[in-house]
Short mmCIF file of C-alpha atoms in Angstrom, two decimals:
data_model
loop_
_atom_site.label_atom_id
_atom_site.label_comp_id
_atom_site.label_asym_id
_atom_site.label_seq_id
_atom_site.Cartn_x
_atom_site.Cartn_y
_atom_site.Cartn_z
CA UNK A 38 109.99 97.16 93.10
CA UNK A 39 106.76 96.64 91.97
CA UNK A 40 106.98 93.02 91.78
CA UNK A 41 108.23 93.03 95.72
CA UNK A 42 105.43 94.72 96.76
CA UNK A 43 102.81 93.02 94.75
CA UNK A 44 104.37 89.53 95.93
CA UNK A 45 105.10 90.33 99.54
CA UNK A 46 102.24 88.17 100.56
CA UNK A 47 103.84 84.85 98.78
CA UNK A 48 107.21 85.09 101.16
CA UNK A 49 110.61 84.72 99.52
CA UNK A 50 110.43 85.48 96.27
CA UNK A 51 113.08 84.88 93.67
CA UNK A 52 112.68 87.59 90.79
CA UNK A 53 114.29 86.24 87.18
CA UNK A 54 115.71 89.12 85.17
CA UNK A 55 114.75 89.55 81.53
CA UNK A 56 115.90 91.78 78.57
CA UNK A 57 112.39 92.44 76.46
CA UNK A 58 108.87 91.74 77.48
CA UNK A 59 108.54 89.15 75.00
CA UNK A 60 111.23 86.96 76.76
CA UNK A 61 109.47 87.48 79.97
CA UNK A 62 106.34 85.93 78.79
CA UNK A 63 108.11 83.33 77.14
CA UNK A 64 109.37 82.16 80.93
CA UNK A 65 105.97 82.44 81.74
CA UNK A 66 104.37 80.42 79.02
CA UNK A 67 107.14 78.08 78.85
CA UNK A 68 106.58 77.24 82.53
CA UNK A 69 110.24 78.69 83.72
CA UNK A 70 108.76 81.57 85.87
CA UNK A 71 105.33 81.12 87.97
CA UNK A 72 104.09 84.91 86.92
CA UNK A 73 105.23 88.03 85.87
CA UNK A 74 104.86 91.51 86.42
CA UNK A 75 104.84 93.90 83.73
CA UNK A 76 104.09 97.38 83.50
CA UNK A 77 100.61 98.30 81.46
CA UNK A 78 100.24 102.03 81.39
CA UNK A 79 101.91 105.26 82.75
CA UNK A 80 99.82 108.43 84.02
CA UNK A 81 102.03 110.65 82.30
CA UNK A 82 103.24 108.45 79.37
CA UNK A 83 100.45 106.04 78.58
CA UNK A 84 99.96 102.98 77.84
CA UNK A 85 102.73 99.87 76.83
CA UNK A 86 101.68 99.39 73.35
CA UNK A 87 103.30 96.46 73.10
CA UNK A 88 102.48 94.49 76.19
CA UNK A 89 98.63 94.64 74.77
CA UNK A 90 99.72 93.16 71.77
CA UNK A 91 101.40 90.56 73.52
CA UNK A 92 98.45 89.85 76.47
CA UNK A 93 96.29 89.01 73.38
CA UNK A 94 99.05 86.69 71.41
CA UNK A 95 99.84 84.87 74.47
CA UNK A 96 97.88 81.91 76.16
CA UNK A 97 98.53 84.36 79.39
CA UNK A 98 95.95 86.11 81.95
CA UNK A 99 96.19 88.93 84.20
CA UNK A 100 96.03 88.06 87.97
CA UNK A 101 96.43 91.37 90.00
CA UNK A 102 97.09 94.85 89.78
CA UNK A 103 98.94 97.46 91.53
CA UNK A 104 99.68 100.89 91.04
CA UNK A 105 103.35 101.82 92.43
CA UNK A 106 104.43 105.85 92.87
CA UNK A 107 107.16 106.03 90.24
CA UNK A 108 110.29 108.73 91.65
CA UNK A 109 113.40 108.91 88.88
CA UNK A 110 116.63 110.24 90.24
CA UNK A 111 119.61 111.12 87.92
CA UNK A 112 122.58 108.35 89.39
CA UNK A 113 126.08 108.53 89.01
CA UNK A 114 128.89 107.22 89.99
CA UNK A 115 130.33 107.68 93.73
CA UNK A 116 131.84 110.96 94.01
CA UNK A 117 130.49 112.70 90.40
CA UNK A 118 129.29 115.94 90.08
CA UNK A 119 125.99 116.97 87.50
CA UNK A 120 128.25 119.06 86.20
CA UNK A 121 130.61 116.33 85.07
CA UNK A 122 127.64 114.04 83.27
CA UNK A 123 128.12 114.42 79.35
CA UNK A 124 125.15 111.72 78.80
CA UNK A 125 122.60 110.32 80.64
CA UNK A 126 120.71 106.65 79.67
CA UNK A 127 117.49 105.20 80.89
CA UNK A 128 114.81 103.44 79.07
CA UNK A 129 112.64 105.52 76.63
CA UNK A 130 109.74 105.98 78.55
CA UNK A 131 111.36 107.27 81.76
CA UNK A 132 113.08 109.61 79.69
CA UNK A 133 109.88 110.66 78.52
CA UNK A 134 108.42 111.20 82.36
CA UNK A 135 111.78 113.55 82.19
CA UNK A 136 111.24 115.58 79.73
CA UNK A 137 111.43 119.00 81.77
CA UNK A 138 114.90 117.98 83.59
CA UNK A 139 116.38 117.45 80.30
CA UNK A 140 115.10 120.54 78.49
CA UNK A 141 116.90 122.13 81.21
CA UNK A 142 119.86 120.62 80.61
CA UNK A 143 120.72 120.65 76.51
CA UNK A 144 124.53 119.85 77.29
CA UNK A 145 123.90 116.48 78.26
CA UNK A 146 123.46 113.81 75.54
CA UNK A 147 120.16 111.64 76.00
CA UNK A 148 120.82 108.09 75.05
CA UNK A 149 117.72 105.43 75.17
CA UNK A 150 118.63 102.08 76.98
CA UNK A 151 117.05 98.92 77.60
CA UNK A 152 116.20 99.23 81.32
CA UNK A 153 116.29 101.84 84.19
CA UNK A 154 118.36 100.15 86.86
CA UNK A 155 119.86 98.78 83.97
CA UNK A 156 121.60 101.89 83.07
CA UNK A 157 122.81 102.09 86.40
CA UNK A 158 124.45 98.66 86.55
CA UNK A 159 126.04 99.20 83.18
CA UNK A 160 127.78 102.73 84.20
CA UNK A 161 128.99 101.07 87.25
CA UNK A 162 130.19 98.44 85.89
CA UNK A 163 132.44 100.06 82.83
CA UNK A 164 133.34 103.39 85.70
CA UNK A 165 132.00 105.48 83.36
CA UNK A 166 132.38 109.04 85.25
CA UNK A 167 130.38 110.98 82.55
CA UNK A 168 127.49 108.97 82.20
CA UNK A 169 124.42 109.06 84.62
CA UNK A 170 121.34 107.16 84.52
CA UNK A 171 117.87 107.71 85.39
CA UNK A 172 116.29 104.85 87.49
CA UNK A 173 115.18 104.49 91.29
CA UNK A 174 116.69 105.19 94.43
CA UNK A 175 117.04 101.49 94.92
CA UNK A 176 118.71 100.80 91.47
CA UNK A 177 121.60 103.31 93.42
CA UNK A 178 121.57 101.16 96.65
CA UNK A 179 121.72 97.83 94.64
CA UNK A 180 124.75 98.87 92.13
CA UNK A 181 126.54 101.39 94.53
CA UNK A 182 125.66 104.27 92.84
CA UNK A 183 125.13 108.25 93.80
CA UNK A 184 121.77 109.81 93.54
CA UNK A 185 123.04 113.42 91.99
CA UNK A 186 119.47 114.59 91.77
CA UNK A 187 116.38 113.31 93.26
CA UNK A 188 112.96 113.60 91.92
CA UNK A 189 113.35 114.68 88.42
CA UNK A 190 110.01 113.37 87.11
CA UNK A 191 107.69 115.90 85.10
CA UNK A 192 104.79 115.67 87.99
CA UNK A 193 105.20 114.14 91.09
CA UNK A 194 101.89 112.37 90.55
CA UNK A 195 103.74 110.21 88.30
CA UNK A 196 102.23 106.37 88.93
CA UNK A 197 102.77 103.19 86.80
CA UNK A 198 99.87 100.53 86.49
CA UNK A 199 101.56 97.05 86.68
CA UNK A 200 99.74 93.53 85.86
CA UNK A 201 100.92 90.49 87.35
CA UNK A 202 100.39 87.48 85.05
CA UNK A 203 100.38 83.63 84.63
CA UNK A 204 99.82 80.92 82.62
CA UNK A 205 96.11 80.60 81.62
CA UNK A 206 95.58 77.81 82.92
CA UNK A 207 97.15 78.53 86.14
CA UNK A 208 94.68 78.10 88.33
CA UNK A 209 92.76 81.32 89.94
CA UNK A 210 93.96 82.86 86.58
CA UNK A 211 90.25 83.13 85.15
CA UNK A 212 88.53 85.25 88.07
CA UNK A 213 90.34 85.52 91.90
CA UNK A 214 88.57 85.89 94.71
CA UNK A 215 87.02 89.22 95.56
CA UNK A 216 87.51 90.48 91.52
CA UNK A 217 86.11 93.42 90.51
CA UNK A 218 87.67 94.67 87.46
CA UNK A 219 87.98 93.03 83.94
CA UNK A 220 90.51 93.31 80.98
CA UNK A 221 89.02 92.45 77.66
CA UNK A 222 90.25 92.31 74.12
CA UNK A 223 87.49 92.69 71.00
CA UNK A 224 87.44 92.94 67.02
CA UNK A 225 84.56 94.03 65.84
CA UNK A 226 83.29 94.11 61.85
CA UNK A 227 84.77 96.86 59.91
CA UNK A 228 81.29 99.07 59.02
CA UNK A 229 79.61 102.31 61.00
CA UNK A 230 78.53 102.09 64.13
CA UNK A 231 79.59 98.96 65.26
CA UNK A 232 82.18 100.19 68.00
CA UNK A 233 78.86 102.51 69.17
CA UNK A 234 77.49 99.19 69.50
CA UNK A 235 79.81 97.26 71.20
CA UNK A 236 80.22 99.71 74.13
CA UNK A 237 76.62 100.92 74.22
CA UNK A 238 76.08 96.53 74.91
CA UNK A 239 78.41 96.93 77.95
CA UNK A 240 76.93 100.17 79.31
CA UNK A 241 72.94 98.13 79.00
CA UNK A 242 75.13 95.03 81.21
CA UNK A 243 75.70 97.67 83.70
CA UNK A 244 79.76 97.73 84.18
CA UNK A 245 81.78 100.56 83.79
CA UNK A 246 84.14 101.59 81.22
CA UNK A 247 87.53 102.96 82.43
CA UNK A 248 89.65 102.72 79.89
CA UNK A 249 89.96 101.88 76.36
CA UNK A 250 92.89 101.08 73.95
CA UNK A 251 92.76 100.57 70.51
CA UNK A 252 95.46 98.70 68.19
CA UNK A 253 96.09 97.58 64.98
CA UNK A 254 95.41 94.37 63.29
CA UNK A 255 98.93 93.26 61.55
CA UNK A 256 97.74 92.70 57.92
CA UNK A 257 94.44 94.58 57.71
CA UNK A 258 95.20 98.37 57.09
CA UNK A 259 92.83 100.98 59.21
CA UNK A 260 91.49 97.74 61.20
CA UNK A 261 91.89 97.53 65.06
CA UNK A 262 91.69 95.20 68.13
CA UNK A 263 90.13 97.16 71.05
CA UNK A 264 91.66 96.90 74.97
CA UNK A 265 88.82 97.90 77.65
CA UNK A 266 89.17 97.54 81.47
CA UNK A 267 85.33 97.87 82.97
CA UNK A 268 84.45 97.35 86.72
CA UNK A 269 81.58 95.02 87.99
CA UNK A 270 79.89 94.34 91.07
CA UNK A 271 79.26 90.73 90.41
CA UNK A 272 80.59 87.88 88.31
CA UNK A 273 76.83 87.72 87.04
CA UNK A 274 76.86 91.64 85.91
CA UNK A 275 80.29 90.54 84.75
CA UNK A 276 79.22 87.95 82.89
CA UNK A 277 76.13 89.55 81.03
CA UNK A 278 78.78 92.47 79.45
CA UNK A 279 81.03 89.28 78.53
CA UNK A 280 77.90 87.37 76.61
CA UNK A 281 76.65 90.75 75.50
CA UNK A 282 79.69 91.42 73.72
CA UNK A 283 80.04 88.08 72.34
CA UNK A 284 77.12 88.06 70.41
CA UNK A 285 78.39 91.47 68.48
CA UNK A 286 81.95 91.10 68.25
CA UNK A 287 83.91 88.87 66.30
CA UNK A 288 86.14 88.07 68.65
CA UNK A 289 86.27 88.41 72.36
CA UNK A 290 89.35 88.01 75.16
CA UNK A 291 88.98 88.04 78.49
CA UNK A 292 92.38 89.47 79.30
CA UNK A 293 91.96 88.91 83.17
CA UNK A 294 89.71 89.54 86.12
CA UNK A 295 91.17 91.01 89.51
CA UNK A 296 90.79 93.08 92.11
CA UNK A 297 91.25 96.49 91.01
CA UNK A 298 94.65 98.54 93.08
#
């Protein structure tokens, strides 16, 4: 869904399923996909842990963002009551968005699965009359299956933050045209103060901080690689937090700039 509607200004487009992130990006990097969208945070989850670590392994960049209204519906089979579900599968972090439905419901088995619509396909596929998934409405319309209960998300301002990326050197990938926003990436020594520093450096270049995201470094114990998105109102404002930081940090990444959603 969120790839349609980021895309819907590129005509057809032909959307290549995966099983993890990390194959994904490996289309992307290996030059079998043109971009990808991936989901980067949750406003009642969080973030994707694991697609930062990957944004800063990979020679990728982000491109665009959008923010799409996220609605989970318990689906079942044609004909299937709630009263008849015994288990219901989705991936982990929708279940999490769920956790009030479920609560009320202790009879039914929770079972993590790869994918939302996944779960869907998978039920319908093996007739399985006691499962149910959670996933969109359009997950039922593309597999067949019955919406049993609509809207079972903890709030209903329930939004997902998705990044659409592409090769770095896909051109347009450094900085498109009307960009306002920037994702960076940035180690910084291990001592007092430094972190102060570091974001004190951007707030003197003038952009604003909006988020920031902190992960470990694999091998160094209690060290971390730190995620920030900040807005500008010019590449050259832009460009002064990006030398700013540089001469502090160890290492830099400019993760992407866009237009912000």
């Amino acid at each position: 869904m969120a790839a349609i509607e980021m895309l819907d200004d590129q005509g057809v487009v032909e959307i290549v399923p995966c099983t993890v992130s990390a194959q994904v990006l490996a289309k992307v990097v290996g030059g079998e996909v043109d971009g990808a969208v991936l989901p980067i945070e949750n406003s009642l989850h969080g973030s994707v842990a694991e697609h930062y670590d990957l944004l800063l392994a990979l020679p990728v960049r982000i491109q665009r963002e959008s923010l799409l209204r996220i609605r989970h519906n318990v689906i079942g089979m044609p004909g299937v009551r709630l009263a008849e579900v015994r288990k219901v599968m989705s991936h982990p972090v929708a279940l999490s968005q769920c956790r009030r439905f479920l609560a009320e419901h202790p009879e039914i088995e929770v079972v993590p699965f790869y994918d939302t619509a996944g779960s869907v396909k998978h039920l319908m596929e093996a007739g399985l009359r006691e499962v149910a998934g959670i996933a969109s409405g359009l997950a039922a319309r593309e597999y067949g299956g019955e919406v049993l209960v609509p809207g079972v998300e903890d709030h209903a301002e329930n939004y997902t933050r998705f990044h659409l990326l592409g090769r770095e050197d896909t051109a347009g990938g450094e900085a498109g045209a009307g960009a306002d926003k920037m994702s960076l990436a940035f180690a910084i020594e291990h001592r007092p103060g430094t972190l102060v520093a570091a974001l004190q450096r951007l707030a003197n270049a003038g952009v604003n901080l909006t988020k920031i995201e902190s992960r470990p470094v694999p091998g160094s114990p209690w060290e971390y690689v730190f995620y920030v998105d900040v807005r500008f109102d010019s590449a050259e404002e832009a460009e002064a937090a990006l030398d700013a930081l540089r001469e502090h940090c160890r290492m830099v990444k400019v993760l992407g700039r866009y237009r912000a959603a």
